[in-house]
XYZ file of C-alpha atoms in Angstrom:
653
model
C -7.445 11.960 -26.614
C -10.208 9.969 -28.294
C -10.615 7.189 -30.796
C -14.367 7.263 -30.734
C -14.632 7.215 -34.539
C -12.453 4.054 -34.923
C -14.582 1.258 -36.365
C -14.327 -1.526 -33.962
C -15.980 -4.777 -34.927
C -18.182 -5.970 -32.047
C -17.160 -8.888 -29.910
C -19.368 -11.885 -28.944
C -19.284 -12.340 -25.190
C -20.767 -15.845 -25.332
C -17.657 -17.069 -27.237
C -15.286 -15.301 -24.924
C -13.939 -13.191 -27.907
C -11.216 -10.577 -27.431
C -9.166 -8.682 -29.986
C -5.405 -9.078 -30.408
C -3.075 -6.567 -32.084
C -0.263 -7.687 -34.525
C 2.673 -5.233 -34.877
C 3.990 -5.155 -38.458
C 7.769 -5.810 -38.464
C 10.193 -3.104 -39.524
C 13.931 -3.009 -39.975
C 14.103 0.852 -39.629
C 13.141 1.964 -36.079
C 12.280 5.446 -37.101
C 9.483 4.234 -39.472
C 5.857 4.741 -38.257
C 4.242 2.008 -36.248
C 1.649 -0.132 -38.222
C -0.629 -2.624 -36.649
C -3.694 -4.876 -37.403
C -6.456 -6.025 -35.220
C -8.010 -9.613 -35.179
C -10.777 -11.154 -33.177
C -10.018 -14.451 -31.433
C -11.924 -16.675 -28.922
C -10.166 -17.600 -25.749
C -12.085 -20.980 -26.006
C -9.859 -21.802 -29.043
C -6.584 -21.128 -27.158
C -5.066 -18.543 -29.425
C -1.330 -17.715 -29.291
C -0.587 -14.170 -28.070
C 1.459 -12.219 -25.511
C -0.012 -9.843 -23.105
C 1.397 -6.375 -22.278
C 1.402 -5.120 -18.696
C 2.191 -1.340 -18.524
C 1.151 2.024 -17.175
C -0.898 4.164 -19.607
C 0.949 7.302 -18.724
C -0.341 10.715 -19.546
C -3.574 10.448 -21.636
C -3.166 13.926 -22.908
C 0.276 13.383 -24.353
C -0.340 11.161 -27.393
C 1.253 9.635 -30.498
C -0.511 8.629 -33.663
C -0.024 5.179 -35.028
C -1.699 3.159 -37.743
C -4.262 0.448 -36.812
C -5.944 -1.278 -39.767
C -4.417 1.573 -41.892
C -6.347 4.142 -39.931
C -5.009 6.728 -37.485
C -5.191 5.753 -33.883
C -3.975 7.729 -30.885
C -2.062 6.076 -28.145
C -0.272 7.420 -25.134
C 3.464 8.318 -25.488
C 4.413 5.520 -23.143
C 2.442 2.901 -25.109
C 3.875 4.108 -28.341
C 7.427 3.665 -26.822
C 6.483 0.093 -25.806
C 5.237 -0.765 -29.285
C 8.443 0.519 -30.757
C 10.467 -1.515 -28.445
C 8.498 -4.714 -28.899
C 8.538 -4.432 -32.753
C 10.509 -7.107 -34.435
C 12.757 -6.614 -37.342
C 11.399 -9.419 -39.522
C 8.455 -11.124 -38.033
C 5.044 -10.005 -36.861
C 4.380 -9.886 -32.971
C 0.860 -10.482 -31.681
C -0.149 -9.067 -28.294
C -3.114 -8.234 -26.192
C -2.973 -4.471 -25.246
C -5.950 -3.153 -23.274
C -5.784 0.288 -24.612
C -6.108 -0.774 -28.295
C -7.875 -4.160 -27.982
C -10.738 -2.768 -25.806
C -13.057 -0.110 -27.257
C -12.297 2.512 -24.446
C -15.279 4.524 -25.589
C -17.730 1.575 -25.139
C -18.649 1.163 -21.457
C -20.804 -2.094 -22.211
C -17.742 -3.705 -23.920
C -15.521 -2.652 -21.140
C -17.882 -4.358 -18.551
C -17.905 -7.496 -20.593
C -14.143 -7.683 -21.252
C -13.008 -7.098 -17.680
C -14.161 -10.469 -16.440
C -11.915 -11.907 -18.984
C -8.773 -10.132 -17.794
C -7.740 -12.954 -15.469
C -7.953 -15.559 -18.176
C -6.176 -13.288 -20.732
C -3.052 -12.982 -18.655
C -3.207 -16.591 -17.467
C -3.571 -17.947 -21.093
C -0.931 -15.651 -22.767
C 2.193 -17.479 -23.910
C 4.145 -14.556 -22.206
C 3.604 -11.496 -20.313
C 5.732 -8.499 -20.901
C 6.020 -5.954 -18.111
C 6.915 -2.595 -19.761
C 8.584 -0.182 -17.309
C 9.076 2.532 -19.595
C 11.507 3.899 -22.307
C 15.170 4.381 -21.785
C 16.437 7.568 -20.364
C 19.989 8.845 -20.763
C 20.918 7.313 -17.501
C 19.261 3.916 -18.413
C 21.303 4.033 -21.720
C 24.485 4.130 -19.578
C 23.071 1.033 -17.748
C 22.531 -0.607 -21.061
C 26.097 0.220 -22.245
C 27.569 -1.263 -19.024
C 25.887 -4.459 -19.721
C 26.871 -4.481 -23.391
C 30.465 -4.055 -22.342
C 30.094 -6.965 -20.004
C 28.280 -9.073 -22.722
C 29.739 -7.946 -26.113
C 27.895 -10.966 -27.770
C 24.639 -9.385 -26.804
C 23.618 -11.813 -24.168
C 20.569 -10.512 -22.400
C 17.865 -11.866 -19.955
C 17.370 -12.236 -16.313
C 21.117 -12.110 -15.683
C 21.279 -8.412 -16.732
C 20.988 -7.084 -13.173
C 23.754 -9.574 -12.087
C 25.932 -8.050 -14.729
C 25.555 -4.620 -13.089
C 26.600 -6.234 -9.875
C 29.685 -7.685 -11.495
C 30.490 -4.402 -13.150
C 30.178 -2.458 -9.860
C 32.360 -5.052 -8.043
C 34.938 -4.746 -10.879
C 35.125 -0.834 -10.773
C 34.893 -0.582 -6.953
C 37.750 -2.963 -6.515
C 40.133 -1.158 -8.798
C 42.390 0.999 -6.728
C 42.484 4.594 -7.738
C 45.876 5.435 -5.974
C 48.626 3.147 -6.915
C 52.103 3.450 -8.384
C 50.876 2.478 -11.782
C 47.844 4.712 -11.763
C 49.324 8.072 -10.772
C 49.494 9.670 -14.208
C 47.026 12.417 -15.097
C 45.843 10.268 -18.188
C 45.077 7.278 -15.935
C 43.325 9.478 -13.287
C 41.267 11.065 -16.016
C 40.284 7.625 -17.403
C 39.427 6.403 -13.900
C 37.360 9.598 -13.447
C 35.381 8.865 -16.589
C 34.874 5.261 -15.461
C 33.360 6.609 -12.189
C 31.158 9.186 -13.985
C 29.842 6.419 -16.400
C 29.185 4.084 -13.469
C 27.357 6.850 -11.538
C 25.179 7.274 -14.503
C 24.505 3.583 -14.981
C 23.629 3.271 -11.248
C 21.252 6.303 -11.527
C 19.649 4.544 -14.515
C 19.199 1.411 -12.375
C 17.508 3.372 -9.637
C 15.088 4.831 -12.203
C 14.260 1.265 -13.103
C 13.412 0.153 -9.595
C 11.386 3.359 -8.980
C 9.318 3.239 -12.107
C 5.601 3.972 -11.868
C 4.958 0.490 -12.923
C 5.743 -0.778 -9.349
C 3.048 1.467 -8.021
C -0.111 0.709 -9.828
C -3.202 -1.430 -9.145
C -3.620 -2.884 -12.533
C 0.035 -3.822 -13.031
C -0.049 -5.597 -9.645
C -2.796 -7.895 -10.910
C -1.289 -8.314 -14.318
C 2.053 -9.344 -12.832
C 0.539 -11.801 -10.405
C -1.844 -13.700 -12.783
C 0.597 -15.389 -15.207
C 1.894 -18.983 -14.346
C 5.264 -18.037 -15.816
C 7.126 -15.069 -14.412
C 6.676 -11.925 -16.682
C 9.736 -10.437 -18.470
C 10.529 -7.043 -17.434
C 11.562 -4.543 -20.199
C 12.979 -1.028 -19.930
C 13.900 0.351 -23.220
C 16.132 -2.343 -24.605
C 17.027 -3.933 -21.302
C 15.369 -7.039 -20.086
C 15.520 -8.652 -16.666
C 13.382 -10.424 -14.003
C 11.927 -9.166 -10.820
C 13.700 -11.794 -8.707
C 17.045 -10.584 -10.084
C 16.245 -7.032 -9.029
C 15.226 -8.300 -5.606
C 18.591 -10.157 -5.333
C 20.457 -6.954 -6.425
C 18.738 -4.961 -3.702
C 20.146 -7.101 -0.940
C 23.621 -6.401 -1.860
C 23.517 -2.860 -3.496
C 24.529 -0.620 -0.631
C 27.424 -2.702 0.453
C 28.762 -2.735 -2.997
C 28.436 0.904 -3.440
C 30.345 1.750 -0.330
C 33.900 1.278 -1.698
C 32.768 3.026 -4.847
C 31.636 6.012 -2.695
C 34.911 5.954 -0.919
C 36.826 6.056 -4.113
C 34.926 9.127 -5.321
C 35.521 10.928 -1.940
C 39.236 10.187 -2.139
C 39.730 11.378 -5.556
C 40.247 15.107 -5.488
C 40.067 17.594 -8.396
C 43.350 18.634 -10.387
C 44.980 21.789 -8.997
C 44.221 24.921 -11.191
C 41.798 22.939 -13.400
C 38.316 24.569 -13.211
C 36.751 22.198 -15.541
C 38.017 19.105 -13.681
C 36.977 20.656 -10.304
C 33.396 21.270 -11.757
C 33.247 17.595 -12.921
C 34.557 16.354 -9.635
C 32.039 18.365 -7.658
C 29.154 17.312 -9.987
C 30.129 13.661 -9.441
C 30.171 13.893 -5.811
C 26.813 15.718 -5.782
C 25.296 13.071 -8.067
C 26.796 10.087 -6.176
C 25.341 11.618 -2.880
C 21.925 12.021 -4.546
C 21.589 8.522 -5.746
C 22.771 7.233 -2.310
C 19.900 9.182 -0.857
C 17.551 7.729 -3.528
C 18.357 4.145 -2.510
C 15.169 4.251 -0.389
C 13.215 4.154 -3.730
C 14.295 0.527 -3.872
C 11.381 0.118 -1.372
C 8.861 0.700 -4.297
C 9.978 -2.435 -6.313
C 10.814 -4.323 -3.156
C 7.316 -3.765 -1.778
C 5.803 -4.921 -5.056
C 7.782 -8.042 -4.972
C 7.106 -8.749 -1.398
C 3.320 -8.271 -1.881
C 3.245 -10.558 -4.946
C 5.107 -13.299 -2.911
C 2.814 -12.898 -0.036
C -0.294 -13.207 -2.302
C 1.097 -16.452 -3.799
C 1.587 -18.253 -0.423
C -2.192 -18.745 0.285
C -5.603 -17.740 -0.768
C -6.748 -14.337 0.254
C -9.987 -12.746 0.973
C -10.909 -9.541 -0.973
C -10.607 -7.625 2.333
C -7.022 -8.791 2.542
C -6.276 -7.897 -1.039
C -7.590 -4.359 -0.708
C -5.432 -3.909 2.357
C -2.328 -5.250 0.694
C -2.815 -2.801 -2.305
C -4.088 0.154 -0.501
C -1.106 2.302 -1.558
C -1.289 1.368 -5.223
C -2.586 4.029 -7.574
C -5.246 4.048 -10.358
C -6.736 6.830 -12.574
C -10.290 5.615 -12.268
C -11.529 5.274 -8.633
C -13.668 2.228 -9.719
C -10.363 0.370 -10.624
C -9.365 0.409 -6.896
C -11.828 -2.487 -6.896
C -12.306 -3.686 -10.450
C -8.418 -3.729 -11.038
C -8.249 -6.382 -8.477
C -11.253 -8.583 -9.320
C -9.283 -11.338 -11.125
C -7.479 -12.076 -7.895
C -10.652 -13.082 -6.101
C -13.059 -14.214 -8.763
C -16.034 -14.703 -6.434
C -16.632 -10.859 -6.156
C -17.034 -10.286 -10.006
C -19.513 -13.098 -10.098
C -21.583 -11.472 -7.390
C -21.176 -7.859 -8.446
C -19.916 -7.711 -12.013
C -17.849 -4.644 -13.006
C -19.958 -1.745 -14.164
C -18.180 1.459 -15.297
C -21.521 3.320 -15.079
C -21.405 2.861 -11.254
C -20.216 5.579 -9.031
C -17.208 4.926 -6.711
C -19.717 4.947 -3.804
C -21.781 2.094 -5.282
C -18.480 0.128 -5.841
C -17.497 0.590 -2.198
C -20.959 -0.421 -0.963
C -21.016 -3.662 -3.113
C -17.537 -4.337 -1.958
C -18.443 -4.032 1.491
C -21.624 -6.230 1.161
C -19.464 -8.906 -0.388
C -16.800 -8.932 2.283
C -19.260 -8.692 5.194
C -22.131 -10.951 3.981
C -20.496 -13.332 1.538
C -16.972 -13.648 2.856
C -17.919 -13.076 6.391
C -14.721 -11.085 7.034
C -15.752 -8.635 9.802
C -12.156 -7.733 10.462
C -12.395 -5.387 7.321
C -13.572 -2.868 9.941
C -10.183 -2.964 11.491
C -8.184 -2.754 8.252
C -9.496 0.559 7.282
C -10.956 3.771 8.832
C -14.361 5.077 7.914
C -15.656 8.127 6.020
C -16.407 11.222 8.047
C -20.223 11.989 7.737
C -19.425 15.187 5.779
C -17.397 13.316 3.139
C -19.814 10.336 2.442
C -21.220 10.331 -1.111
C -24.588 9.161 -2.278
C -26.010 5.860 -3.167
C -29.380 5.341 -4.481
C -30.384 8.896 -3.487
C -29.185 8.390 0.114
C -25.923 8.718 1.920
C -23.228 6.105 1.884
C -23.736 3.973 4.956
C -21.450 4.677 7.799
C -20.437 1.075 7.982
C -18.768 1.178 4.551
C -15.027 1.589 5.199
C -12.804 4.116 3.437
C -10.727 1.669 1.300
C -8.118 4.456 0.686
C -7.348 5.032 4.421
C -5.644 2.021 5.980
C -5.254 1.616 9.631
C -1.829 0.215 9.254
C -0.564 3.330 7.323
C -2.108 5.700 9.882
C -0.783 4.005 12.809
C -3.763 2.340 14.150
C -2.958 -1.227 13.527
C -2.665 -2.464 17.073
C -2.011 -5.713 18.928
C -4.087 -8.819 18.204
C -6.838 -9.804 20.603
C -6.921 -12.835 22.920
C -7.798 -15.877 20.769
C -10.589 -16.702 23.350
C -12.579 -13.918 21.944
C -12.618 -15.241 18.420
C -15.730 -17.011 17.017
C -15.508 -17.876 13.378
C -18.338 -20.398 13.287
C -21.328 -19.188 11.268
C -24.434 -19.749 13.441
C -28.055 -19.885 12.303
C -29.837 -16.750 13.335
C -26.611 -14.783 13.898
C -25.527 -13.951 10.456
C -24.588 -10.574 9.142
C -27.309 -9.274 6.801
C -28.921 -6.249 5.277
C -32.308 -4.673 5.473
C -33.678 -1.566 3.568
C -35.286 1.560 4.793
C -36.089 4.446 2.564
C -32.823 5.398 1.013
C -30.809 3.387 3.602
C -28.855 0.186 3.811
C -29.070 -1.038 7.358
C -26.439 -3.532 8.391
C -27.618 -6.278 10.876
C -24.435 -7.034 12.769
C -23.825 -9.453 15.522
C -21.369 -8.589 18.373
C -20.585 -8.469 22.039
C -20.886 -5.109 23.904
C -17.545 -4.069 25.378
C -18.826 -1.080 27.152
C -19.725 2.676 26.894
C -17.078 5.413 26.536
C -16.277 8.323 28.641
C -13.660 10.617 27.015
C -10.748 11.207 29.430
C -8.680 13.435 27.194
C -7.448 13.830 23.587
C -3.783 14.099 22.570
C -2.670 17.396 21.142
C -0.941 17.550 17.742
C 2.413 18.676 19.052
C 4.969 15.971 20.009
C 6.057 17.831 23.148
C 2.441 17.987 24.372
C 1.957 14.245 23.609
C 5.129 13.306 25.442
C 4.191 15.511 28.417
C 0.706 13.857 28.590
C 1.918 10.330 28.441
C 4.591 10.949 31.120
C 2.288 12.819 33.415
C -0.506 10.143 33.301
C 1.750 7.176 33.531
C 3.960 8.703 36.366
C 1.245 10.154 38.618
C -1.146 8.590 41.033
C -3.360 11.587 42.029
C -2.182 14.604 39.944
C -4.787 16.255 37.842
C -4.745 18.587 34.848
C -7.021 20.197 32.517
C -9.012 18.060 30.154
C -10.104 18.799 26.622
C -13.757 17.716 27.497
C -14.085 18.007 31.301
C -11.874 20.022 33.625
C -12.859 17.763 36.434
C -11.324 14.584 34.987
C -8.121 13.532 36.481
C -5.138 12.197 34.659
C -4.874 8.589 36.246
C -6.946 5.488 36.082
C -7.624 5.789 39.715
C -9.967 8.645 39.094
C -11.389 7.206 35.719
C -14.442 5.941 37.581
C -13.939 2.201 37.092
C -11.774 0.961 39.749
C -8.566 0.345 37.863
C -5.784 -1.188 39.892
C -2.986 1.233 40.420
C -0.287 -1.490 41.025
C 0.551 -1.891 37.205
C -1.224 1.135 35.840
C 1.906 2.718 34.397
C 2.725 -0.274 32.348
C -0.775 -0.741 31.245
C -1.241 2.757 30.114
C 2.131 3.144 28.436
C 1.657 -0.144 26.391
C -1.801 0.964 25.470
C -0.547 4.159 24.044
C 2.072 2.299 22.140
C -0.053 -0.696 21.146
C 0.447 0.202 17.489
C 4.363 -0.040 17.618
C 6.790 -2.929 18.010
C 8.278 -1.569 21.247
C 6.652 -4.028 23.616
C 7.926 -6.937 21.473
C 11.553 -5.656 21.442
C 12.048 -3.599 24.562
C 11.346 -3.871 28.313
C 9.027 -1.339 30.094
C 12.015 0.088 31.881
C 13.932 0.709 28.702
C 11.030 2.404 26.994
C 10.253 4.556 29.951
C 13.818 5.583 30.402
C 13.934 6.687 26.726
C 10.464 8.464 27.185
C 11.895 10.230 30.259
C 14.961 11.417 28.374
C 12.818 12.637 25.427
C 10.527 14.410 27.851
C 13.428 16.272 29.469
C 15.007 17.144 26.133
C 11.760 18.562 24.907
C 11.046 20.520 27.999
C 14.568 22.000 27.600
C 13.748 23.181 24.071
C 16.077 20.751 22.391
C 15.339 19.533 18.888
C 14.683 15.801 18.192
C 17.687 14.440 16.349
C 17.039 13.429 12.744
C 18.577 10.128 13.443
C 17.894 9.073 17.145
C 20.826 7.418 18.863
C 18.839 4.214 19.587
C 16.444 2.129 17.759
C 14.181 2.290 20.739
C 14.129 6.059 20.709
C 13.426 5.981 16.891
C 10.325 3.663 17.251
C 9.173 5.734 20.242
C 9.262 8.963 18.584
C 7.497 7.526 15.526
C 4.793 5.906 17.756
C 4.154 8.993 19.861
C 3.652 11.232 16.784
C 0.960 8.905 15.707
C -0.983 9.616 18.874
C -1.767 13.083 17.594
C -5.568 13.832 17.920
C -6.401 10.346 19.216
C -8.658 9.919 22.136
C -8.092 8.207 25.614
C -11.267 6.906 27.061
C -12.428 4.796 30.037
C -15.267 2.454 30.467
C -17.131 3.745 33.584
C -19.981 1.309 33.387
C -17.558 -1.682 33.715
C -17.167 -2.754 37.285
C -13.912 -4.354 36.518
C -12.282 -1.444 34.909
C -11.251 -0.667 31.384
C -9.719 1.989 29.255
C -8.111 2.389 25.730
C -7.408 4.667 22.780
C -9.348 5.517 19.779
C -9.789 7.882 16.910
C -10.351 11.565 17.576
C -14.073 11.402 16.884
C -14.859 9.257 19.952
C -17.538 10.842 22.258
C -19.051 10.231 25.595
C -21.644 7.405 25.561
C -20.347 5.955 22.353
C -20.800 2.103 22.443
C -17.978 -0.279 21.848
C -18.709 -3.606 20.179
C -16.574 -6.637 19.077
C -17.714 -9.483 16.869
C -16.015 -12.845 16.900
C -14.134 -12.142 13.587
C -12.697 -8.740 14.423
C -9.151 -7.890 15.497
C -10.310 -4.994 17.840
C -13.487 -3.191 18.795
C -15.160 -0.396 16.871
C -17.282 2.518 18.326
C -20.900 3.045 17.468
C -23.127 6.079 18.166
C -26.838 5.922 18.720
C -29.082 7.462 16.083
C -32.367 6.911 17.970
C -35.216 4.317 17.448
C -36.492 3.396 14.137
C -39.568 1.341 13.269
C -38.592 -2.100 11.712
C -41.807 -4.112 11.035
C -43.797 -4.422 14.207
C -40.965 -3.399 16.572
C -38.875 -0.366 17.409
C -35.212 -0.905 17.363
C -32.227 1.412 18.327
C -30.068 2.247 15.277
C -26.431 3.239 15.252
C -23.823 4.869 13.047
C -20.276 3.566 12.806
C -17.767 5.938 14.386
C -14.348 4.195 14.175
C -11.620 1.990 15.483
C -10.615 1.708 19.027
C -8.083 -0.219 21.183
C -9.282 -1.500 24.517
C -6.443 -2.266 26.910
C -6.685 -5.724 28.536
C -8.028 -7.756 25.666
C -4.787 -8.356 23.810
C -3.234 -11.694 23.076
C 0.003 -10.798 24.695
C -1.825 -10.399 28.108
C -3.269 -14.032 28.173
C -0.725 -15.100 30.863
C -2.209 -12.462 33.253
C -5.719 -11.914 32.022
C -7.489 -8.844 33.025
C -11.035 -9.110 34.775
C -12.392 -7.247 31.629
C -11.273 -10.141 29.382
C -13.075 -12.692 31.537
C -16.220 -10.694 31.755
C -16.343 -10.156 27.892
C -15.891 -13.790 27.152
C -19.099 -14.645 29.078
C -21.212 -12.022 27.337
C -23.794 -12.973 24.725
C -23.756 -11.664 21.155
C -26.296 -9.170 20.311
C -27.656 -7.700 17.048
C -26.853 -4.165 16.256
C -28.401 -2.297 13.451
C -25.975 0.117 11.685
C -27.021 2.772 9.148
């Protein structure tokens, strides 16, 4: 799809000019869409609405008329324009796909910094979720029945609640409803309600709630955007309110369906009945899709509570999607204006350059070292090129969140924090040929010796955890060295055996909520039961019988491939868990602004000016037992030793 021959009139960036589109009114909905373009200056406070929407498939297009010339738009945008077109008066909107020349990279680079102001200055923002489907039409009909005068707005989702309450309270079996005609009518009510509920689930699981751009566009306006799906209008808070009550309201409705059997010797009625039961079961299973919309609303609310760093915003939006990899960053620029001032959007950049610039902004200008703990790092084989050299190892993989992969662990003791910016101890960069070298200040935690790596199979993981935490002197084979024993007593750093079981078990489960909610005895009892069941060849139940077991199984699965290491050069003892790439002699460091240590690997000595300095590469995140905030009442010797250590400069390529 291309509109490269469309004659756009150039914009004047100095005047903050944008284009707006005016939809020509039409009484007949089947008539073609006709629009006109005007250039306006944001400095003159023009009146327009802004459309927030998902482009959709750029291959599937519809032709409309813009300035009496053919113009191709996506099918989803065409549906939005038809829905937004008034019967008698023009409607003026800002729509990125039409108002920005998508074939002109220079113009896109100039228009993107204005996005925040466009959505903030618009008199209204319309969030288009998509066209009506057959199911959503049933949702609309239900609301029209409830409001025959055509009342619409943010109460629409409440009307669905009222209608569900009405239908689910109507008893199917009663002396006055035993006739076949009444039963048939009741069946039709249930079928129609099923369709309406399915339509509502389609609304709350729409692609709109999953995108990067729509997240920023919804957040920016000072007035809550109006959500539209086909001809239905509602607000996000109303959807969230409905989510809180939906399952409870549906239960009597489901009971009624289950109680209503098919007519005897009526094949058609039996088929309809079984279809109704199947579909009602399907939409009950799909209720988890509420999480898509609920997560969107939760993240918007979280962002509005306080100012966020760009590192936090990237973590908050890590699962949101975008077509262009650059929009992982540029699609969020308006939320943290400082970054677009330092590194303006440039669609000629590669994703690697955008990642590098983002990391430089976060580490050097925001000073948020904890970004290293929010994301994993690229493997050496997958690093792209920047300026004819490889992407630095210290640039995080902003699509690979530690939270989502089960490596967001407990917070450190507050005594290890140091947020003060000190002269001569600031993160900075230097350049070697084709290399960006990060000058990073941190404390040395210790050097690793790998004890073992967890296998991928749950049974093997459970067996390893039970064996290590239960035994004092037993030994077993090791992935790296067959001479390594399974307990801290033999890990070469004088660990005290008196509480080793608790320390090891909580270290393995530091990424879970088990320690906050259950005692050591409860967790170990569940672990023992799980171990015995797996050794007997039993399957893990799909729905574990306790919440403790459910969280335990989830947490243990996330240990697959991870490394257990010790710190043999520490006289006070230390051990922990890390990513699978950890090797012997890897260095663990911790800055005053990080949530947990990271591992470095020596690359050798490099000449920098008049001196030779050791350079390192970033390996990945680790958790070191004994440094956590929840251990402050009985601090480990390692914690005390680390607090007394000086910060050193590490040069990371």
